[in-house]
Amino acid sequence: MAQRLNHARACADHGDRARAIEVLHTGLLLTGPTDDTLALDVATANAAALLAEFTVANDDLATALPWAGWAYRSLRRLRGATSPEARAALKCLATAQRRSGNLAAAAHCYSELTHHHSAAEGPRSLPTLATQATLALVLYQDGHCKRARQLLDRTAADHRAAHPGHRDGPRLRHELARMRASCVDQGHDHPAGTDDPSTDLPKPLTDRSSPT
């Protein structure tokens, strides 16, 4: 499986993603991503994760979703939830859920990924804040505009404090302004201070061991 995984990566690097997908599918032919049985080795789990990544890129979400979920569960058991491999698989799963329109499931994945990034790299690391910002966007897409605005406001403030001058800072503030303008245009009757942290949000992230 490790050789097949390397061959698939080489095919993709040379622009032949279809061949890479075929190589991975063949290697995983006897594996059922909807089964309770998880991968016994890291190479097999990584092959499933790469298959999910390539099929997401092809917008084949029906294929990507089960493989991304199976890869994440397998890598979480084999490597630990905060390992780079498990976090990459969870990000792929979150992306597939979001593109499929499963916004509640996507929000759960992004929330879990935020905690894992925080545990591995710190609550104000760029991966943590980027994932937290994406979670805010997904919450907004799913109609939870008050929670989304509060979360993105806090994320933008943490980003500005920890990474002054970073290129993503203006984009975060632009997205927050867009959310506010959209709420005004739609006549939402949010109370004053909507963008302030409130008790209905998770507590600000602090350095702690992984719970996603």
PDB file of C-alpha atoms in Angstrom:
ATOM      1  CA  MET A   1       0.000   0.000   0.000  1.00  0.00           C
ATOM      2  CA  ALA A   2       2.873   2.395   0.720  1.00  0.00           C
ATOM      3  CA  GLN A   3       4.203   1.840  -2.816  1.00  0.00           C
ATOM      4  CA  ARG A   4       0.741   2.377  -4.280  1.00  0.00           C
ATOM      5  CA  LEU A   5       0.384   5.569  -2.245  1.00  0.00           C
ATOM      6  CA  ASN A   6       3.703   6.897  -3.567  1.00  0.00           C
ATOM      7  CA  HIS A   7       2.725   5.961  -7.127  1.00  0.00           C
ATOM      8  CA  ALA A   8      -0.593   7.814  -6.789  1.00  0.00           C
ATOM      9  CA  ARG A   9       1.196  10.912  -5.528  1.00  0.00           C
ATOM     10  CA  ALA A  10       3.624  10.743  -8.437  1.00  0.00           C
ATOM     11  CA  CYS A  11       0.737  10.464 -10.919  1.00  0.00           C
ATOM     12  CA  ALA A  12      -0.951  13.495  -9.389  1.00  0.00           C
ATOM     13  CA  ASP A  13       2.315  15.463  -9.412  1.00  0.00           C
ATOM     14  CA  HIS A  14       2.528  14.807 -13.162  1.00  0.00           C
ATOM     15  CA  GLY A  15      -1.019  16.043 -13.690  1.00  0.00           C
ATOM     16  CA  ASP A  16      -2.738  12.673 -14.018  1.00  0.00           C
ATOM     17  CA  ARG A  17      -5.197  12.846 -11.132  1.00  0.00           C
ATOM     18  CA  ALA A  18      -7.553  10.362 -12.796  1.00  0.00           C
ATOM     19  CA  ARG A  19      -4.816   7.731 -12.826  1.00  0.00           C
ATOM     20  CA  ALA A  20      -3.957   8.559  -9.201  1.00  0.00           C
ATOM     21  CA  ILE A  21      -7.580   8.017  -8.189  1.00  0.00           C
ATOM     22  CA  GLU A  22      -7.664   4.714 -10.081  1.00  0.00           C
ATOM     23  CA  VAL A  23      -4.494   3.528  -8.326  1.00  0.00           C
ATOM     24  CA  LEU A  24      -5.933   4.379  -4.910  1.00  0.00           C
ATOM     25  CA  HIS A  25      -9.349   2.875  -5.646  1.00  0.00           C
ATOM     26  CA  THR A  26      -7.708  -0.378  -6.722  1.00  0.00           C
ATOM     27  CA  GLY A  27      -5.612  -0.517  -3.566  1.00  0.00           C
ATOM     28  CA  LEU A  28      -8.653   0.091  -1.394  1.00  0.00           C
ATOM     29  CA  LEU A  29     -10.919  -2.264  -3.340  1.00  0.00           C
ATOM     30  CA  LEU A  30     -11.485  -4.606  -0.397  1.00  0.00           C
ATOM     31  CA  THR A  31     -11.969  -1.762   2.091  1.00  0.00           C
ATOM     32  CA  GLY A  32     -15.401  -0.408   2.953  1.00  0.00           C
ATOM     33  CA  PRO A  33     -15.317   3.213   4.134  1.00  0.00           C
ATOM     34  CA  THR A  34     -18.714   2.832   5.758  1.00  0.00           C
ATOM     35  CA  ASP A  35     -17.618  -0.181   7.815  1.00  0.00           C
ATOM     36  CA  ASP A  36     -16.857   0.040  11.507  1.00  0.00           C
ATOM     37  CA  THR A  37     -13.491  -1.619  10.883  1.00  0.00           C
ATOM     38  CA  LEU A  38     -10.763   1.019  10.585  1.00  0.00           C
ATOM     39  CA  ALA A  39      -7.405   0.895   8.839  1.00  0.00           C
ATOM     40  CA  LEU A  40      -4.805  -1.297  10.491  1.00  0.00           C
ATOM     41  CA  ASP A  41      -1.869   0.676   9.130  1.00  0.00           C
ATOM     42  CA  VAL A  42      -1.030   4.291   8.427  1.00  0.00           C
ATOM     43  CA  ALA A  43      -0.343   3.768   4.714  1.00  0.00           C
ATOM     44  CA  THR A  44      -3.882   2.501   4.114  1.00  0.00           C
ATOM     45  CA  ALA A  45      -5.392   5.342   6.122  1.00  0.00           C
ATOM     46  CA  ASN A  46      -3.290   7.882   4.203  1.00  0.00           C
ATOM     47  CA  ALA A  47      -4.343   6.297   0.902  1.00  0.00           C
ATOM     48  CA  ALA A  48      -7.977   6.826   1.873  1.00  0.00           C
ATOM     49  CA  ALA A  49      -7.222  10.411   2.890  1.00  0.00           C
ATOM     50  CA  LEU A  50      -5.490  11.096  -0.429  1.00  0.00           C
ATOM     51  CA  LEU A  51      -8.372   9.524  -2.350  1.00  0.00           C
ATOM     52  CA  ALA A  52     -10.753  11.823  -0.486  1.00  0.00           C
ATOM     53  CA  GLU A  53      -8.563  14.831  -1.261  1.00  0.00           C
ATOM     54  CA  PHE A  54      -8.423  14.045  -4.980  1.00  0.00           C
ATOM     55  CA  THR A  55     -12.146  13.334  -5.265  1.00  0.00           C
ATOM     56  CA  VAL A  56     -12.970  16.580  -3.458  1.00  0.00           C
ATOM     57  CA  ALA A  57     -10.778  18.379  -5.989  1.00  0.00           C
ATOM     58  CA  ASN A  58     -12.809  16.664  -8.734  1.00  0.00           C
ATOM     59  CA  ASP A  59     -16.024  17.735  -6.987  1.00  0.00           C
ATOM     60  CA  ASP A  60     -16.968  14.067  -6.567  1.00  0.00           C
ATOM     61  CA  LEU A  61     -18.325  14.664  -3.088  1.00  0.00           C
ATOM     62  CA  ALA A  62     -20.366  11.460  -2.888  1.00  0.00           C
ATOM     63  CA  THR A  63     -17.110   9.515  -3.125  1.00  0.00           C
ATOM     64  CA  ALA A  64     -15.068  11.884  -1.006  1.00  0.00           C
ATOM     65  CA  LEU A  65     -17.314  12.024   2.054  1.00  0.00           C
ATOM     66  CA  PRO A  66     -17.144   8.385   3.205  1.00  0.00           C
ATOM     67  CA  TRP A  67     -13.432   8.092   2.459  1.00  0.00           C
ATOM     68  CA  ALA A  68     -12.580  11.322   4.280  1.00  0.00           C
ATOM     69  CA  GLY A  69     -14.556  10.229   7.335  1.00  0.00           C
ATOM     70  CA  TRP A  70     -12.998   6.770   7.369  1.00  0.00           C
ATOM     71  CA  ALA A  71      -9.494   8.187   6.899  1.00  0.00           C
ATOM     72  CA  TYR A  72      -9.964  10.657   9.738  1.00  0.00           C
ATOM     73  CA  ARG A  73     -11.291   8.046  12.148  1.00  0.00           C
ATOM     74  CA  SER A  74      -8.456   5.689  11.211  1.00  0.00           C
ATOM     75  CA  LEU A  75      -5.720   8.305  11.511  1.00  0.00           C
ATOM     76  CA  ARG A  76      -7.157   9.597  14.765  1.00  0.00           C
ATOM     77  CA  ARG A  77      -6.779   6.112  16.197  1.00  0.00           C
ATOM     78  CA  LEU A  78      -3.394   5.353  14.617  1.00  0.00           C
ATOM     79  CA  ARG A  79      -1.689   8.738  14.922  1.00  0.00           C
ATOM     80  CA  GLY A  80      -3.755  10.743  17.377  1.00  0.00           C
ATOM     81  CA  ALA A  81      -6.295  13.490  16.776  1.00  0.00           C
ATOM     82  CA  THR A  82      -3.709  16.285  16.766  1.00  0.00           C
ATOM     83  CA  SER A  83      -1.360  14.621  14.275  1.00  0.00           C
ATOM     84  CA  PRO A  84      -0.855  16.478  10.989  1.00  0.00           C
ATOM     85  CA  GLU A  85      -2.293  13.504   9.056  1.00  0.00           C
ATOM     86  CA  ALA A  86      -5.493  13.350  11.112  1.00  0.00           C
ATOM     87  CA  ARG A  87      -5.982  17.104  10.960  1.00  0.00           C
ATOM     88  CA  ALA A  88      -5.537  17.103   7.174  1.00  0.00           C
ATOM     89  CA  ALA A  89      -8.125  14.344   6.818  1.00  0.00           C
ATOM     90  CA  LEU A  90     -10.561  16.213   9.061  1.00  0.00           C
ATOM     91  CA  LYS A  91     -10.079  19.385   7.019  1.00  0.00           C
ATOM     92  CA  CYS A  92     -10.872  17.414   3.865  1.00  0.00           C
ATOM     93  CA  LEU A  93     -13.998  15.999   5.518  1.00  0.00           C
ATOM     94  CA  ALA A  94     -15.093  19.479   6.606  1.00  0.00           C
ATOM     95  CA  THR A  95     -14.590  20.827   3.086  1.00  0.00           C
ATOM     96  CA  ALA A  96     -16.581  17.977   1.562  1.00  0.00           C
ATOM     97  CA  GLN A  97     -19.422  18.478   4.047  1.00  0.00           C
ATOM     98  CA  ARG A  98     -19.532  22.198   3.334  1.00  0.00           C
ATOM     99  CA  ARG A  99     -19.516  21.764  -0.443  1.00  0.00           C
ATOM    100  CA  SER A 100     -22.257  19.149  -0.116  1.00  0.00           C
ATOM    101  CA  GLY A 101     -24.430  21.658   1.725  1.00  0.00           C
ATOM    102  CA  ASN A 102     -24.248  19.743   5.016  1.00  0.00           C
ATOM    103  CA  LEU A 103     -23.545  22.921   6.942  1.00  0.00           C
ATOM    104  CA  ALA A 104     -24.287  21.642  10.444  1.00  0.00           C
ATOM    105  CA  ALA A 105     -21.942  18.690   9.899  1.00  0.00           C
ATOM    106  CA  ALA A 106     -19.325  20.992   8.390  1.00  0.00           C
ATOM    107  CA  ALA A 107     -19.550  23.339  11.378  1.00  0.00           C
ATOM    108  CA  HIS A 108     -19.020  20.395  13.722  1.00  0.00           C
ATOM    109  CA  CYS A 109     -15.919  19.345  11.774  1.00  0.00           C
ATOM    110  CA  TYR A 110     -14.463  22.853  11.708  1.00  0.00           C
ATOM    111  CA  SER A 111     -15.119  23.276  15.425  1.00  0.00           C
ATOM    112  CA  GLU A 112     -13.359  19.991  16.126  1.00  0.00           C
ATOM    113  CA  LEU A 113     -10.478  20.964  13.840  1.00  0.00           C
ATOM    114  CA  THR A 114     -10.117  24.300  15.632  1.00  0.00           C
ATOM    115  CA  HIS A 115      -9.621  22.485  18.935  1.00  0.00           C
ATOM    116  CA  HIS A 116      -7.089  20.099  17.396  1.00  0.00           C
ATOM    117  CA  HIS A 117      -5.092  22.950  15.831  1.00  0.00           C
ATOM    118  CA  SER A 118      -5.190  24.803  19.133  1.00  0.00           C
ATOM    119  CA  ALA A 119      -3.914  21.807  21.052  1.00  0.00           C
ATOM    120  CA  ALA A 120      -1.158  21.127  18.521  1.00  0.00           C
ATOM    121  CA  GLU A 121      -0.011  24.638  17.607  1.00  0.00           C
ATOM    122  CA  GLY A 122      -1.614  27.072  20.023  1.00  0.00           C
ATOM    123  CA  PRO A 123      -4.901  28.995  20.179  1.00  0.00           C
ATOM    124  CA  ARG A 124      -3.519  31.971  18.229  1.00  0.00           C
ATOM    125  CA  SER A 125      -1.611  30.026  15.583  1.00  0.00           C
ATOM    126  CA  LEU A 126      -2.492  30.798  11.981  1.00  0.00           C
ATOM    127  CA  PRO A 127      -4.064  27.346  11.335  1.00  0.00           C
ATOM    128  CA  THR A 128      -6.257  27.718  14.444  1.00  0.00           C
ATOM    129  CA  LEU A 129      -7.441  31.205  13.552  1.00  0.00           C
ATOM    130  CA  ALA A 130      -7.959  30.370   9.870  1.00  0.00           C
ATOM    131  CA  THR A 131     -10.122  27.380  10.773  1.00  0.00           C
ATOM    132  CA  GLN A 132     -12.024  29.400  13.360  1.00  0.00           C
ATOM    133  CA  ALA A 133     -12.730  32.052  10.717  1.00  0.00           C
ATOM    134  CA  THR A 134     -13.982  29.384   8.316  1.00  0.00           C
ATOM    135  CA  LEU A 135     -16.224  28.048  11.076  1.00  0.00           C
ATOM    136  CA  ALA A 136     -17.701  31.530  11.418  1.00  0.00           C
ATOM    137  CA  LEU A 137     -18.415  31.662   7.686  1.00  0.00           C
ATOM    138  CA  VAL A 138     -20.108  28.255   7.791  1.00  0.00           C
ATOM    139  CA  LEU A 139     -22.227  29.308  10.778  1.00  0.00           C
ATOM    140  CA  TYR A 140     -23.257  32.395   8.854  1.00  0.00           C
ATOM    141  CA  GLN A 141     -24.136  30.325   5.786  1.00  0.00           C
ATOM    142  CA  ASP A 142     -26.274  28.135   8.045  1.00  0.00           C
ATOM    143  CA  GLY A 143     -28.241  31.131   9.339  1.00  0.00           C
ATOM    144  CA  HIS A 144     -26.497  31.591  12.706  1.00  0.00           C
ATOM    145  CA  CYS A 145     -25.444  35.140  11.945  1.00  0.00           C
ATOM    146  CA  LYS A 146     -25.197  36.418  15.528  1.00  0.00           C
ATOM    147  CA  ARG A 147     -22.893  33.572  16.607  1.00  0.00           C
ATOM    148  CA  ALA A 148     -20.929  33.881  13.374  1.00  0.00           C
ATOM    149  CA  ARG A 149     -20.343  37.601  13.802  1.00  0.00           C
ATOM    150  CA  GLN A 150     -19.286  37.222  17.414  1.00  0.00           C
ATOM    151  CA  LEU A 151     -16.876  34.425  16.559  1.00  0.00           C
ATOM    152  CA  LEU A 152     -15.379  36.226  13.568  1.00  0.00           C
ATOM    153  CA  ASP A 153     -15.036  39.473  15.562  1.00  0.00           C
ATOM    154  CA  ARG A 154     -13.101  37.623  18.254  1.00  0.00           C
ATOM    155  CA  THR A 155     -11.020  35.775  15.654  1.00  0.00           C
ATOM    156  CA  ALA A 156     -10.121  38.994  13.840  1.00  0.00           C
ATOM    157  CA  ALA A 157      -9.093  40.617  17.126  1.00  0.00           C
ATOM    158  CA  ASP A 158      -6.907  37.633  18.078  1.00  0.00           C
ATOM    159  CA  HIS A 159      -5.391  37.577  14.597  1.00  0.00           C
ATOM    160  CA  ARG A 160      -4.582  41.293  14.707  1.00  0.00           C
ATOM    161  CA  ALA A 161      -2.960  40.918  18.145  1.00  0.00           C
ATOM    162  CA  ALA A 162      -0.942  37.794  17.333  1.00  0.00           C
ATOM    163  CA  HIS A 163      -0.099  38.442  13.674  1.00  0.00           C
ATOM    164  CA  PRO A 164      -0.047  42.215  13.052  1.00  0.00           C
ATOM    165  CA  GLY A 165       0.398  43.073   9.417  1.00  0.00           C
ATOM    166  CA  HIS A 166      -0.466  39.575   8.171  1.00  0.00           C
ATOM    167  CA  ARG A 167      -2.197  39.561   4.790  1.00  0.00           C
ATOM    168  CA  ASP A 168      -5.289  37.772   6.124  1.00  0.00           C
ATOM    169  CA  GLY A 169      -6.109  40.512   8.640  1.00  0.00           C
ATOM    170  CA  PRO A 170      -7.883  42.853   6.191  1.00  0.00           C
ATOM    171  CA  ARG A 171      -9.786  39.916   4.697  1.00  0.00           C
ATOM    172  CA  LEU A 172     -11.155  38.917   8.110  1.00  0.00           C
ATOM    173  CA  ARG A 173     -12.288  42.472   8.801  1.00  0.00           C
ATOM    174  CA  HIS A 174     -13.832  42.680   5.332  1.00  0.00           C
ATOM    175  CA  GLU A 175     -15.808  39.477   5.920  1.00  0.00           C
ATOM    176  CA  LEU A 176     -17.047  40.791   9.268  1.00  0.00           C
ATOM    177  CA  ALA A 177     -18.139  44.056   7.657  1.00  0.00           C
ATOM    178  CA  ARG A 178     -19.924  42.061   4.944  1.00  0.00           C
ATOM    179  CA  MET A 179     -21.783  40.031   7.576  1.00  0.00           C
ATOM    180  CA  ARG A 180     -22.859  43.194   9.385  1.00  0.00           C
ATOM    181  CA  ALA A 181     -24.034  44.823   6.153  1.00  0.00           C
ATOM    182  CA  SER A 182     -25.960  41.700   5.163  1.00  0.00           C
ATOM    183  CA  CYS A 183     -27.756  41.639   8.525  1.00  0.00           C
ATOM    184  CA  VAL A 184     -28.715  45.292   8.057  1.00  0.00           C
ATOM    185  CA  ASP A 185     -29.934  44.656   4.494  1.00  0.00           C
ATOM    186  CA  GLN A 186     -32.063  41.727   5.678  1.00  0.00           C
ATOM    187  CA  GLY A 187     -33.533  43.718   8.560  1.00  0.00           C
ATOM    188  CA  HIS A 188     -32.189  41.495  11.331  1.00  0.00           C
ATOM    189  CA  ASP A 189     -33.050  42.902  14.730  1.00  0.00           C
ATOM    190  CA  HIS A 190     -29.821  42.071  16.538  1.00  0.00           C
ATOM    191  CA  PRO A 191     -29.306  43.745  19.901  1.00  0.00           C
ATOM    192  CA  ALA A 192     -26.510  46.239  20.443  1.00  0.00           C
ATOM    193  CA  GLY A 193     -23.175  44.564  21.043  1.00  0.00           C
ATOM    194  CA  THR A 194     -23.937  41.584  18.802  1.00  0.00           C
ATOM    195  CA  ASP A 195     -20.289  41.347  17.830  1.00  0.00           C
ATOM    196  CA  ASP A 196     -19.121  41.210  21.428  1.00  0.00           C
ATOM    197  CA  PRO A 197     -18.261  37.804  22.971  1.00  0.00           C
ATOM    198  CA  SER A 198     -21.213  36.313  24.784  1.00  0.00           C
ATOM    199  CA  THR A 199     -22.004  33.335  26.949  1.00  0.00           C
ATOM    200  CA  ASP A 200     -23.647  31.411  24.099  1.00  0.00           C
ATOM    201  CA  LEU A 201     -20.250  30.976  22.405  1.00  0.00           C
ATOM    202  CA  PRO A 202     -17.457  28.629  23.396  1.00  0.00           C
ATOM    203  CA  LYS A 203     -15.003  30.223  25.787  1.00  0.00           C
ATOM    204  CA  PRO A 204     -11.953  31.820  24.116  1.00  0.00           C
ATOM    205  CA  LEU A 205      -9.407  29.193  23.215  1.00  0.00           C
ATOM    206  CA  THR A 206      -6.558  28.709  25.647  1.00  0.00           C
ATOM    207  CA  ASP A 207      -3.603  26.377  25.578  1.00  0.00           C
ATOM    208  CA  ARG A 208      -4.901  22.976  26.615  1.00  0.00           C
ATOM    209  CA  SER A 209      -4.663  19.354  25.675  1.00  0.00           C
ATOM    210  CA  SER A 210      -6.860  18.169  22.823  1.00  0.00           C
ATOM    211  CA  PRO A 211     -10.492  17.274  23.751  1.00  0.00           C
ATOM    212  CA  THR A 212     -11.244  17.488  17.580  1.00  0.00           C
TER     213      THR A 212
END
